[in-house]
Tab-separated table of N, CA and C in Angstrom:
chain	number	residue	atom	x	y	z
A	1491	MET	N	-12.637	-6.772	106.508
A	1491	MET	CA	-11.530	-7.392	107.194
A	1491	MET	C	-10.631	-6.287	107.757
A	1492	ILE	N	-10.231	-6.439	108.992
A	1492	ILE	CA	-9.339	-5.468	109.623
A	1492	ILE	C	-7.897	-5.914	109.411
A	1493	GLU	N	-7.065	-4.998	108.963
A	1493	GLU	CA	-5.648	-5.277	108.753
A	1493	GLU	C	-4.834	-4.357	109.666
A	1494	ILE	N	-3.938	-4.929	110.445
A	1494	ILE	CA	-3.085	-4.177	111.361
A	1494	ILE	C	-1.760	-3.893	110.655
A	1495	LYS	N	-1.355	-2.620	110.639
A	1495	LYS	CA	-0.109	-2.228	109.954
A	1495	LYS	C	0.683	-1.254	110.818
A	1496	ILE	N	2.008	-1.332	110.705
A	1496	ILE	CA	2.876	-0.321	111.291
A	1496	ILE	C	2.754	0.926	110.417
A	1497	ILE	N	2.599	2.074	111.044
A	1497	ILE	CA	2.513	3.338	110.303
A	1497	ILE	C	3.919	3.918	110.216
A	1498	ASP	N	4.461	3.962	109.010
A	1498	ASP	CA	5.812	4.479	108.804
A	1498	ASP	C	5.764	5.948	108.374
A	1499	ARG	N	6.925	6.512	108.149
A	1499	ARG	CA	7.032	7.929	107.784
A	1499	ARG	C	6.248	8.249	106.511
A	1500	ALA	N	6.232	7.324	105.555
A	1500	ALA	CA	5.518	7.568	104.297
A	1500	ALA	C	4.008	7.687	104.508
A	1501	HIS	N	3.516	7.147	105.613
A	1501	HIS	CA	2.077	7.174	105.892
A	1501	HIS	C	1.786	7.901	107.206
A	1502	LYS	N	2.672	8.807	107.577
A	1502	LYS	CA	2.566	9.465	108.881
A	1502	LYS	C	1.265	10.237	109.086
A	1503	GLN	N	0.620	10.650	108.018
A	1503	GLN	CA	-0.645	11.374	108.167
A	1503	GLN	C	-1.723	10.481	108.787
A	1504	ASP	N	-1.538	9.175	108.698
A	1504	ASP	CA	-2.533	8.244	109.232
A	1504	ASP	C	-2.650	8.291	110.752
A	1505	ILE	N	-1.633	8.790	111.438
A	1505	ILE	CA	-1.729	8.810	112.911
A	1505	ILE	C	-2.768	9.820	113.389
A	1506	ASN	N	-3.217	10.684	112.503
A	1506	ASN	CA	-4.230	11.674	112.880
A	1506	ASN	C	-5.556	11.487	112.142
A	1507	ILE	N	-5.775	10.280	111.580
A	1507	ILE	CA	-7.073	9.994	110.971
A	1507	ILE	C	-8.122	9.998	112.072
A	1508	LYS	N	-9.284	10.537	111.771
A	1508	LYS	CA	-10.381	10.592	112.738
A	1508	LYS	C	-10.739	9.179	113.189
A	1509	ASN	N	-10.820	8.980	114.497
A	1509	ASN	CA	-11.210	7.682	115.044
A	1509	ASN	C	-12.689	7.430	114.811
A	1510	GLU	N	-13.024	6.166	114.581
A	1510	GLU	CA	-14.408	5.768	114.350
A	1510	GLU	C	-14.842	4.787	115.437
A	1511	PRO	N	-16.124	4.806	115.777
A	1511	PRO	CA	-16.616	3.857	116.786
A	1511	PRO	C	-16.481	2.412	116.294
A	1512	PHE	N	-16.330	1.503	117.239
A	1512	PHE	CA	-16.266	0.079	116.918
A	1512	PHE	C	-17.022	-0.694	117.982
A	1513	ASP	N	-17.498	-1.873	117.586
A	1513	ASP	CA	-18.230	-2.726	118.528
A	1513	ASP	C	-17.266	-3.311	119.549
A	1514	LEU	N	-17.676	-3.304	120.780
A	1514	LEU	CA	-16.897	-3.902	121.861
A	1514	LEU	C	-17.712	-5.083	122.388
A	1515	TRP	N	-17.372	-6.278	121.929
A	1515	TRP	CA	-18.152	-7.475	122.255
A	1515	TRP	C	-17.379	-8.493	123.082
A	1516	GLY	N	-16.108	-8.173	123.384
A	1516	GLY	CA	-15.321	-9.107	124.178
A	1516	GLY	C	-13.886	-8.642	124.315
A	1517	TYR	N	-13.060	-9.540	124.832
A	1517	TYR	CA	-11.648	-9.227	125.067
A	1517	TYR	C	-10.773	-10.327	124.486
A	1518	MET	N	-9.642	-9.935	123.930
A	1518	MET	CA	-8.637	-10.891	123.500
A	1518	MET	C	-7.532	-10.863	124.547
A	1519	ARG	N	-7.207	-12.018	125.067
A	1519	ARG	CA	-6.203	-12.125	126.120
A	1519	ARG	C	-4.988	-12.875	125.572
A	1520	PRO	N	-3.937	-12.114	125.196
A	1520	PRO	CA	-2.729	-12.769	124.672
A	1520	PRO	C	-1.915	-13.396	125.798
A	1521	SER	N	-1.142	-14.415	125.436
A	1521	SER	CA	-0.220	-15.018	126.395
A	1521	SER	C	1.031	-15.483	125.658
A	1522	PHE	N	2.121	-15.541	126.392
A	1522	PHE	CA	3.406	-15.980	125.843
A	1522	PHE	C	3.934	-17.048	126.784
A	1523	VAL	N	3.818	-18.313	126.379
A	1523	VAL	CA	4.203	-19.436	127.218
A	1523	VAL	C	5.154	-20.336	126.435
A	1524	ASN	N	6.287	-20.672	127.051
A	1524	ASN	CA	7.287	-21.553	126.421
A	1524	ASN	C	7.697	-21.066	125.034
A	1525	GLY	N	7.855	-19.749	124.904
A	1525	GLY	CA	8.311	-19.175	123.641
A	1525	GLY	C	7.264	-19.098	122.543
A	1526	GLU	N	6.004	-19.338	122.871
A	1526	GLU	CA	4.935	-19.316	121.877
A	1526	GLU	C	3.859	-18.309	122.261
A	1527	TRP	N	3.437	-17.502	121.282
A	1527	TRP	CA	2.317	-16.588	121.492
A	1527	TRP	C	1.021	-17.327	121.206
A	1528	SER	N	0.015	-17.043	122.007
A	1528	SER	CA	-1.329	-17.540	121.744
A	1528	SER	C	-2.308	-16.539	122.353
A	1529	TYR	N	-3.584	-16.817	122.193
A	1529	TYR	CA	-4.585	-15.928	122.781
A	1529	TYR	C	-5.882	-16.690	123.005
A	1530	THR	N	-6.675	-16.147	123.878
A	1530	THR	CA	-8.032	-16.630	124.076
A	1530	THR	C	-8.962	-15.441	123.903
A	1531	VAL	N	-10.210	-15.732	123.557
A	1531	VAL	CA	-11.213	-14.685	123.395
A	1531	VAL	C	-12.278	-14.886	124.466
A	1532	GLN	N	-12.569	-13.812	125.171
A	1532	GLN	CA	-13.627	-13.841	126.178
A	1532	GLN	C	-14.753	-12.959	125.671
A	1533	LYS	N	-15.880	-13.559	125.324
A	1533	LYS	CA	-17.033	-12.798	124.844
A	1533	LYS	C	-17.812	-12.230	126.027
A	1534	LEU	N	-18.317	-11.028	125.841
A	1534	LEU	CA	-19.138	-10.388	126.873
A	1534	LEU	C	-20.580	-10.880	126.787
A	1535	PRO	N	-21.299	-10.864	127.898
A	1535	PRO	CA	-22.727	-11.185	127.838
A	1535	PRO	C	-23.449	-10.166	126.947
A	1536	ALA	N	-24.472	-10.617	126.252
A	1536	ALA	CA	-25.188	-9.772	125.283
A	1536	ALA	C	-25.663	-8.453	125.886
A	1537	GLU	N	-26.047	-8.457	127.159
A	1537	GLU	CA	-26.588	-7.237	127.766
A	1537	GLU	C	-25.533	-6.155	128.014
A	1538	VAL	N	-24.247	-6.496	127.906
A	1538	VAL	CA	-23.213	-5.469	128.113
A	1538	VAL	C	-22.406	-5.164	126.844
A	1539	VAL	N	-22.750	-5.809	125.721
A	1539	VAL	CA	-22.082	-5.509	124.459
A	1539	VAL	C	-22.389	-4.066	124.101
A	1540	GLY	N	-21.372	-3.342	123.664
A	1540	GLY	CA	-21.588	-1.935	123.351
A	1540	GLY	C	-20.656	-1.437	122.274
A	1541	GLU	N	-20.476	-0.139	122.259
A	1541	GLU	CA	-19.653	0.529	121.255
A	1541	GLU	C	-18.645	1.405	121.975
A	1542	GLN	N	-17.462	1.551	121.370
A	1542	GLN	CA	-16.423	2.398	121.947
A	1542	GLN	C	-15.793	3.218	120.832
A	1543	CYS	N	-15.302	4.400	121.186
A	1543	CYS	CA	-14.568	5.232	120.234
A	1543	CYS	C	-13.459	5.939	120.988
A	1544	PHE	N	-12.230	5.800	120.499
A	1544	PHE	CA	-11.114	6.486	121.125
A	1544	PHE	C	-11.168	7.973	120.780
A	1545	PRO	N	-10.719	8.842	121.679
A	1545	PRO	CA	-10.719	10.276	121.371
A	1545	PRO	C	-9.714	10.587	120.260
A	1546	ASP	N	-10.023	11.569	119.449
A	1546	ASP	CA	-9.087	12.014	118.417
A	1546	ASP	C	-7.943	12.775	119.074
A	1547	GLU	N	-6.748	12.583	118.544
A	1547	GLU	CA	-5.550	13.237	119.076
A	1547	GLU	C	-4.894	14.046	117.955
A	1548	ASN	N	-3.983	14.907	118.334
A	1548	ASN	CA	-3.212	15.680	117.359
A	1548	ASN	C	-1.738	15.318	117.540
A	1549	TYR	N	-1.361	14.134	117.059
A	1549	TYR	CA	0.000	13.630	117.221
A	1549	TYR	C	0.949	14.295	116.224
A	1550	ASP	N	2.194	14.473	116.632
A	1550	ASP	CA	3.248	14.992	115.760
A	1550	ASP	C	4.229	13.845	115.494
A	1551	TYR	N	4.167	13.274	114.304
A	1551	TYR	CA	4.988	12.112	113.965
A	1551	TYR	C	6.467	12.379	114.193
A	1552	GLU	N	6.955	13.488	113.671
A	1552	GLU	CA	8.390	13.788	113.759
A	1552	GLU	C	8.850	13.920	115.217
A	1553	GLU	N	8.011	14.511	116.037
A	1553	GLU	CA	8.354	14.706	117.443
A	1553	GLU	C	8.358	13.384	118.215
A	1554	MET	N	7.490	12.458	117.824
A	1554	MET	CA	7.310	11.224	118.584
A	1554	MET	C	8.027	10.005	117.996
A	1555	ALA	N	8.491	10.089	116.747
A	1555	ALA	CA	8.987	8.915	116.022
A	1555	ALA	C	10.169	8.219	116.698
A	1556	GLU	N	11.043	8.951	117.332
A	1556	GLU	CA	12.240	8.350	117.924
A	1556	GLU	C	11.896	7.379	119.060
A	1557	ASN	N	10.840	7.671	119.813
A	1557	ASN	CA	10.492	6.857	120.978
A	1557	ASN	C	9.134	6.181	120.862
A	1558	SER	N	8.586	6.116	119.660
A	1558	SER	CA	7.240	5.567	119.501
A	1558	SER	C	7.159	4.629	118.306
A	1559	ILE	N	6.219	3.724	118.371
A	1559	ILE	CA	5.841	2.887	117.234
A	1559	ILE	C	4.364	3.149	117.004
A	1560	PHE	N	4.012	3.476	115.787
A	1560	PHE	CA	2.624	3.770	115.449
A	1560	PHE	C	2.020	2.565	114.742
A	1561	VAL	N	0.851	2.159	115.204
A	1561	VAL	CA	0.163	1.003	114.636
A	1561	VAL	C	-1.253	1.421	114.283
A	1562	GLY	N	-1.699	1.037	113.088
A	1562	GLY	CA	-3.052	1.372	112.657
A	1562	GLY	C	-3.864	0.127	112.354
A	1563	ALA	N	-5.156	0.208	112.611
A	1563	ALA	CA	-6.093	-0.861	112.248
A	1563	ALA	C	-6.910	-0.330	111.078
A	1564	TYR	N	-6.711	-0.927	109.916
A	1564	TYR	CA	-7.359	-0.463	108.694
A	1564	TYR	C	-8.462	-1.423	108.292
A	1565	ASP	N	-9.623	-0.880	107.952
A	1565	ASP	CA	-10.732	-1.682	107.457
A	1565	ASP	C	-10.508	-1.857	105.959
A	1566	VAL	N	-10.127	-3.060	105.559
A	1566	VAL	CA	-9.753	-3.336	104.171
A	1566	VAL	C	-10.951	-3.904	103.418
A	1567	VAL	N	-11.248	-3.305	102.283
A	1567	VAL	CA	-12.323	-3.787	101.422
A	1567	VAL	C	-11.675	-4.479	100.235
A	1568	VAL	N	-12.016	-5.745	100.037
A	1568	VAL	CA	-11.457	-6.506	98.920
A	1568	VAL	C	-12.407	-6.378	97.741
A	1569	LEU	N	-11.897	-5.800	96.675
A	1569	LEU	CA	-12.708	-5.600	95.467
A	1569	LEU	C	-12.404	-6.697	94.457
A	1570	PRO	N	-13.374	-7.064	93.632
A	1570	PRO	CA	-13.102	-8.067	92.599
A	1570	PRO	C	-12.044	-7.557	91.633
A	1571	SER	N	-11.157	-8.463	91.203
A	1571	SER	CA	-10.067	-8.033	90.330
A	1571	SER	C	-10.453	-8.019	88.852
A	1572	THR	N	-11.527	-8.682	88.494
A	1572	THR	CA	-11.951	-8.703	87.093
A	1572	THR	C	-13.471	-8.597	87.012
A	1573	LYS	N	-13.958	-8.325	85.819
A	1573	LYS	CA	-15.406	-8.263	85.607
A	1573	LYS	C	-16.037	-9.622	85.914
A	1574	ARG	N	-15.348	-10.708	85.568
A	1574	ARG	CA	-15.866	-12.051	85.829
A	1574	ARG	C	-16.005	-12.280	87.332
A	1575	ASP	N	-14.990	-11.872	88.124
A	1575	ASP	CA	-15.071	-12.000	89.584
A	1575	ASP	C	-16.254	-11.210	90.118
A	1576	PHE	N	-16.447	-9.999	89.602
A	1576	PHE	CA	-17.551	-9.156	90.051
A	1576	PHE	C	-18.891	-9.843	89.780
A	1577	LEU	N	-19.048	-10.394	88.565
A	1577	LEU	CA	-20.282	-11.078	88.214
A	1577	LEU	C	-20.500	-12.294	89.109
A	1578	SER	N	-19.427	-13.020	89.412
A	1578	SER	CA	-19.540	-14.195	90.285
A	1578	SER	C	-20.011	-13.787	91.673
A	1579	ILE	N	-19.490	-12.693	92.183
A	1579	ILE	CA	-19.897	-12.199	93.503
A	1579	ILE	C	-21.360	-11.813	93.476
A	1580	CYS	N	-21.788	-11.084	92.433
A	1580	CYS	CA	-23.176	-10.644	92.319
A	1580	CYS	C	-24.120	-11.839	92.209
A	1581	ILE	N	-23.772	-12.798	91.402
A	1581	ILE	CA	-24.636	-13.964	91.208
A	1581	ILE	C	-24.747	-14.773	92.495
A	1582	SER	N	-23.632	-14.934	93.206
A	1582	SER	CA	-23.665	-15.766	94.411
A	1582	SER	C	-24.405	-15.103	95.560
A	1583	THR	N	-24.617	-13.790	95.485
A	1583	THR	CA	-25.322	-13.105	96.570
A	1583	THR	C	-26.792	-12.884	96.274
A	1584	ILE	N	-27.235	-13.253	95.091
A	1584	ILE	CA	-28.648	-13.063	94.717
A	1584	ILE	C	-29.500	-14.145	95.351
């Protein structure tokens, strides 16, 4: 699951994490109508689905913080909280 977070001063090192490739299979088109946000998803035809990777940068948090907002997309792995949860996950996937 991807989690979007604002990168604050306590996590400023995250703005220079190495970028990783991701699948590019469509576009999300946001809209703001009558005070409400919504979006539509436009999927690409299978023959043009591909992969993209943003170039790595060397950002300076302190230099940019006054005029910038840093946002990160984190791949979150949910781990079982107990041995029983772990066993349930293992059994259900067998």
